[in-house]
Short mmCIF file of C-alpha atoms and ligand atoms in Angstrom, two decimals:
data_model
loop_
_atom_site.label_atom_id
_atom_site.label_comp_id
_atom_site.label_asym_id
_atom_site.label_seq_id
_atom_site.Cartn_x
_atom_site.Cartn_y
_atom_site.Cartn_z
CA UNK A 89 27.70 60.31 -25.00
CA UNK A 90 28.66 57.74 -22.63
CA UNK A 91 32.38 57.82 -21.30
CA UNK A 92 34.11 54.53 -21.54
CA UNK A 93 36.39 54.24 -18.27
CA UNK A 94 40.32 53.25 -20.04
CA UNK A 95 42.80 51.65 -17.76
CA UNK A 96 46.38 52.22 -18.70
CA UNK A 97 48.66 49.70 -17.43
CA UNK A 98 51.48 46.85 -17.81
CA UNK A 99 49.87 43.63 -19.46
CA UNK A 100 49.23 41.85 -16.05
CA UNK A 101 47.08 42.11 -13.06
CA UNK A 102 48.76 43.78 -10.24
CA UNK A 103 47.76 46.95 -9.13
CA UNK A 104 44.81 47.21 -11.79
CA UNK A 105 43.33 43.91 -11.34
CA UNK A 106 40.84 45.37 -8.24
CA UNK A 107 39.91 48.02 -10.41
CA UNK A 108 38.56 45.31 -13.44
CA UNK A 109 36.93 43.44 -10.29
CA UNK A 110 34.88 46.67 -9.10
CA UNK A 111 34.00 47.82 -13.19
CA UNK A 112 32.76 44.24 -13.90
CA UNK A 113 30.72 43.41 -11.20
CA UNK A 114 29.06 47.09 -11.36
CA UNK A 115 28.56 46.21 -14.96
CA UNK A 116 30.74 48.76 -16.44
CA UNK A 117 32.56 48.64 -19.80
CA UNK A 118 35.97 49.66 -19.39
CA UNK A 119 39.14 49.55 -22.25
CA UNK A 120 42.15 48.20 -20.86
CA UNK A 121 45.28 49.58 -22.77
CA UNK A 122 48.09 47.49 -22.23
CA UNK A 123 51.65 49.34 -22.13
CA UNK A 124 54.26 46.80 -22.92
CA UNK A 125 57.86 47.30 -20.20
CA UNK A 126 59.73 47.71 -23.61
CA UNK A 127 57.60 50.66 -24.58
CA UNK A 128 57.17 52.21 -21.09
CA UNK A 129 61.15 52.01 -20.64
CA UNK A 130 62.12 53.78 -24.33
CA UNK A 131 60.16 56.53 -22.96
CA UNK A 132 57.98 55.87 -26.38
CA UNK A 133 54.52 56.23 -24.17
CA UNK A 134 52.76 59.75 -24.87
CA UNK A 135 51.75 60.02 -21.05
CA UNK A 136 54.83 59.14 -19.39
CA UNK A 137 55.83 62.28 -19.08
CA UNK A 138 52.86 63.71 -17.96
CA UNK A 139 51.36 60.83 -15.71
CA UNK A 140 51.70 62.70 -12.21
CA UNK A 141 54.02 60.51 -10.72
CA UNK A 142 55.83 58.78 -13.42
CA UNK A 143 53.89 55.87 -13.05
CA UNK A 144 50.60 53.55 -14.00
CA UNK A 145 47.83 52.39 -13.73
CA UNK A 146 46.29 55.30 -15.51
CA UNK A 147 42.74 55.97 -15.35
CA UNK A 148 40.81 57.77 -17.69
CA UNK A 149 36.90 58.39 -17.44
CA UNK A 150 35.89 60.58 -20.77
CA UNK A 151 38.41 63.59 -20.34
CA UNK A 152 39.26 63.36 -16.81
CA UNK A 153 42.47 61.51 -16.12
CA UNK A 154 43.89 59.72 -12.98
CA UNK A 155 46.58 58.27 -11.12
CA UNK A 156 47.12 56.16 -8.03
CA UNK A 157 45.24 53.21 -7.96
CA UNK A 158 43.99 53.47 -4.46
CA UNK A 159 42.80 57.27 -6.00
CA UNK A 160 41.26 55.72 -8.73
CA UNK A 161 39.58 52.68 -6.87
CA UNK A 162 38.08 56.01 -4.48
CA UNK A 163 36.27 57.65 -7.27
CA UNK A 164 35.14 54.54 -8.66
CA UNK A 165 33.59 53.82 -5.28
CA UNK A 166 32.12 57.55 -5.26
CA UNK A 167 30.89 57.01 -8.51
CA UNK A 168 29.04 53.81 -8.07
CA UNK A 169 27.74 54.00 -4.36
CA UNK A 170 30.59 52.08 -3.46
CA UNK A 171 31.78 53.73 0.03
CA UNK A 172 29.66 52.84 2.41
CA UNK A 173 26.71 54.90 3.77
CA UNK A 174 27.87 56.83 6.16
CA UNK A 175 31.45 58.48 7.61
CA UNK A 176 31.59 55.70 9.80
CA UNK A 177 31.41 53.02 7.34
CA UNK A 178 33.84 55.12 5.11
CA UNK A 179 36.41 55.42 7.87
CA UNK A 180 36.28 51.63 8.06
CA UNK A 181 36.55 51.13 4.71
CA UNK A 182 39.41 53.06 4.75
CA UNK A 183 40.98 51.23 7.51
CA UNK A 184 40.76 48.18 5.83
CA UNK A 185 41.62 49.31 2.42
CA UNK A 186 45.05 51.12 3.99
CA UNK A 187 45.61 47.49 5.83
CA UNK A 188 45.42 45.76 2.44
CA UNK A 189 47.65 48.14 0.75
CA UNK A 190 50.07 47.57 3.82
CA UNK A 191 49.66 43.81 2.87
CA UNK A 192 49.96 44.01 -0.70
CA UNK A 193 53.40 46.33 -0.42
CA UNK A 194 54.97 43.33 1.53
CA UNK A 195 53.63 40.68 -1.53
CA UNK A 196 55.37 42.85 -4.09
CA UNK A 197 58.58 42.84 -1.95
CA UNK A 198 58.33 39.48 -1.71
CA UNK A 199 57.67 39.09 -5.06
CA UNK A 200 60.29 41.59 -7.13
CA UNK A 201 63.05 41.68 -4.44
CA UNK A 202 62.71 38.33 -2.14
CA UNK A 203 60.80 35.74 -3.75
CA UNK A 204 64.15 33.10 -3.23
CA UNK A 205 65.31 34.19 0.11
CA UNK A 206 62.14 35.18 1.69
CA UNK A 207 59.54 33.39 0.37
CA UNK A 208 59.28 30.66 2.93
CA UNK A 209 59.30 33.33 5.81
CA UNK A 210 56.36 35.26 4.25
CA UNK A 211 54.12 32.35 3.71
CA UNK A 212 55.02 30.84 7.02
CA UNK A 213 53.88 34.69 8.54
CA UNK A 214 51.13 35.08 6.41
CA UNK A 215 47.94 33.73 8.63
CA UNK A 216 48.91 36.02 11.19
CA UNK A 217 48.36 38.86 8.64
CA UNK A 218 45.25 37.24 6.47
CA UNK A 219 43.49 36.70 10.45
CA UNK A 220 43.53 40.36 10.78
CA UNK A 221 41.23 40.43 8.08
CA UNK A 222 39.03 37.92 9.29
CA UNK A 223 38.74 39.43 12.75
CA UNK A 224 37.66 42.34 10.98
CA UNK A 225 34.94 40.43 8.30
CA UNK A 226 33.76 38.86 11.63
CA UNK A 227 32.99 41.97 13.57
CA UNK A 228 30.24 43.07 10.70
CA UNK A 229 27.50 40.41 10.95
CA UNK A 230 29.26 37.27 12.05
CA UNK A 231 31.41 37.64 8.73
CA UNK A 232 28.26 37.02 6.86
CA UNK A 233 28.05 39.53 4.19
CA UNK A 234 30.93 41.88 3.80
CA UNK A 235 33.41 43.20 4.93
CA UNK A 236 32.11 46.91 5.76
CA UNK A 237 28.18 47.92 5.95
CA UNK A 238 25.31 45.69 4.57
CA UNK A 239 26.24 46.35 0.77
CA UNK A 240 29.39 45.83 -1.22
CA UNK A 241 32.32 48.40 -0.97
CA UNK A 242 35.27 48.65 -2.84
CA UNK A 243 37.41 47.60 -0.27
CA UNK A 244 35.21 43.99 -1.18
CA UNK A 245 37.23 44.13 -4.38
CA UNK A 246 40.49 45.05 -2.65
CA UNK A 247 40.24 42.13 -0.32
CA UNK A 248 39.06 39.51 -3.54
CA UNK A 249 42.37 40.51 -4.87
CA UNK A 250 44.62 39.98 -1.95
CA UNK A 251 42.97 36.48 -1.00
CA UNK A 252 43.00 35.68 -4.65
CA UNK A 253 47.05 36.40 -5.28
CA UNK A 254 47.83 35.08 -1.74
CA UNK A 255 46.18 31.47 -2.52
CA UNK A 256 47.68 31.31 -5.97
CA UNK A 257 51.43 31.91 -4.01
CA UNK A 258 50.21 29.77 -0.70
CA UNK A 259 47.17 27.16 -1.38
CA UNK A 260 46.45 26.79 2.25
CA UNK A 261 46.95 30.65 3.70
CA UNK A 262 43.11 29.97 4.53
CA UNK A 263 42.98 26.82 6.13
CA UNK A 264 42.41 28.64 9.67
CA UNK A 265 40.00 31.73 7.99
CA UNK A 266 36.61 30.21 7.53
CA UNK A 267 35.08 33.15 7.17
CA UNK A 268 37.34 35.12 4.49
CA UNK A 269 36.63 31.09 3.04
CA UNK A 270 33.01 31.76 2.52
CA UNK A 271 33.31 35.34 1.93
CA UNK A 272 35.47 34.56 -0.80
CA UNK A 273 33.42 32.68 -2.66
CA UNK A 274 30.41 34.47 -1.72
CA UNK A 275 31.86 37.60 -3.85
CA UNK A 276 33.67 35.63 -6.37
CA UNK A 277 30.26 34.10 -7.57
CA UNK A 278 28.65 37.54 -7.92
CA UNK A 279 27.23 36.74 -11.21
CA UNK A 280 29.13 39.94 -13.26
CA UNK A 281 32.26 39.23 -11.43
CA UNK A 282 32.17 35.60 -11.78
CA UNK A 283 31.61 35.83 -15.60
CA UNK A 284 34.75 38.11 -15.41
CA UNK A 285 36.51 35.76 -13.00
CA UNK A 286 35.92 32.93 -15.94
CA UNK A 287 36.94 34.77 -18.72
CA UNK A 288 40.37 34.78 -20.70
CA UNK A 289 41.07 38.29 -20.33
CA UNK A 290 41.00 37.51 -16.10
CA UNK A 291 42.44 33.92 -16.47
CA UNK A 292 45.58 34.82 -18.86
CA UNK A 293 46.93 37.77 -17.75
CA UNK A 294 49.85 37.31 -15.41
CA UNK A 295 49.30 37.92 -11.84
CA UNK A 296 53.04 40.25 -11.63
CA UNK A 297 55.02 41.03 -14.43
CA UNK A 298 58.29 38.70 -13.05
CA UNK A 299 56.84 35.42 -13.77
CA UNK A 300 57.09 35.17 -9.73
CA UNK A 301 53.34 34.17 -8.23
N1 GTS B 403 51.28 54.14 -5.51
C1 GTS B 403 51.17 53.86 -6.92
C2 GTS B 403 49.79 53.26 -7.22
O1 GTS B 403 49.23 52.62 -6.32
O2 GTS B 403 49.26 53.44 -8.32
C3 GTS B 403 52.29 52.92 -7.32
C4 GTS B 403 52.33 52.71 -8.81
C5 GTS B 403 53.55 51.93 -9.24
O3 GTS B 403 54.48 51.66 -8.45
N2 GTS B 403 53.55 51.56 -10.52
C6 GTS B 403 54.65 50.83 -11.09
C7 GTS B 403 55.21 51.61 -12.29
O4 GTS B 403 54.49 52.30 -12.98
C8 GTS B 403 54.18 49.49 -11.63
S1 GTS B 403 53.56 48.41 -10.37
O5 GTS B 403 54.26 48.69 -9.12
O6 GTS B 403 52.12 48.69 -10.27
O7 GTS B 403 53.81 47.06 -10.84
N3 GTS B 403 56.49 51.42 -12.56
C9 GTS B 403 57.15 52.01 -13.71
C10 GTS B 403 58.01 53.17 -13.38
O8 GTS B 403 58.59 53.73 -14.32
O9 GTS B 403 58.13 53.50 -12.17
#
């Protein structure tokens, strides 16, 4: 029988959204079970208790359950070939994935705690951050592939994500990244990910659960 991958989360994108990215472009059917705040907060969810650190997204693939999301975007990679081809690549990926995280910890500050005071601070600071990334895409083949190796990693997805939330919040945080540009819409047009990308399910679902963006 074939496992269905289910994705237990709060009905937006946030830290799950790079996990629908990686599942659709790999061409895997996932479930995503949507845990409204209300329900998560009366304690009425079955798992809370059990998830392993109080918290979601939730992963479960057939009978094996997991938490984290940058867990559960590592054994998704495993799974699908997804990590680079060698220790060196891995490490990289790493690296970068661990630099995104740092990134995206600073958006969701920005977003739950200091979207009015801060706001114009962060987007005035962000190039600085987003050229990091492009330094990096440029060091593997002139930026003209990925952004590890000669194949797509999940740290691809990570990045889409980040560059994705980031324009929606600041329209021109690329203007001086021509190559995280291209890239961009080189990965965004990956046919299975760009049907994804067009659909309601992707389109509708709010980007953080404030109303903040
Ligand atoms: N390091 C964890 C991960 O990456 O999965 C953080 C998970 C986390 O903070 N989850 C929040 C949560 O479940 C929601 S969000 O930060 O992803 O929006 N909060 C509910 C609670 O009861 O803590």
């Amino acid at each position: 029988m074939v496992n269905f991958i289910i994705i237990s989360y709060f009905p937006m994108r946030g830290r799950a959204e790079m996990m629908r990215f990686l599942l659709s472009d790999q061409g895997c059917r996932w479930t995503d079970e949507e845990i409204s705040f209300e329900k998560w907060a009366s304690g009425e969810v079955d798992f809370k208790q059990t998830a392993v650190f109080g918290q979601m997204p939730r992963m479960k693939d057939g009978d094996f359950t997991l938490y984290q999301s940058g867990a559960i975007m590592r054994y998704l990679a495993r799974k699908h070939g997804l990590y680079g081809k060698n220790d060196k690549e891995a490490g990289l990926i790493d690296m970068t994935s661990i630099g995104l995280d740092d990134l995206r910890e600073k958006y969701l500050r920005l977003i739950y705690l200091e979207y009015d005071t801060g706001k114009e601070a962060y987007i005035e600071n962000l190039p600085s951050q987003l050229a990091r990334f492009e330094n990096i895409l440029s060091q593997n083949n002139k930026g003209s592939g990925f952004l590890v190796g000669t194949k797509i990693s999940f740290v691809d997805y990570v990045m889409l994500d980040i560059l994705q939330i980031h324009l929606v919040l600041a329209p021109d945080c690329l203007k001086d990244c021509p190559l995280l540009t291209a890239y961009m819409d080189r990965i965004a047009s990956r046919p299975k990910l760009r049907a994804y990308l067009e659909s309601d399910a992707h389109k509708t679902r709010p980007i953080n659960s404030n109303g903040n963006q």
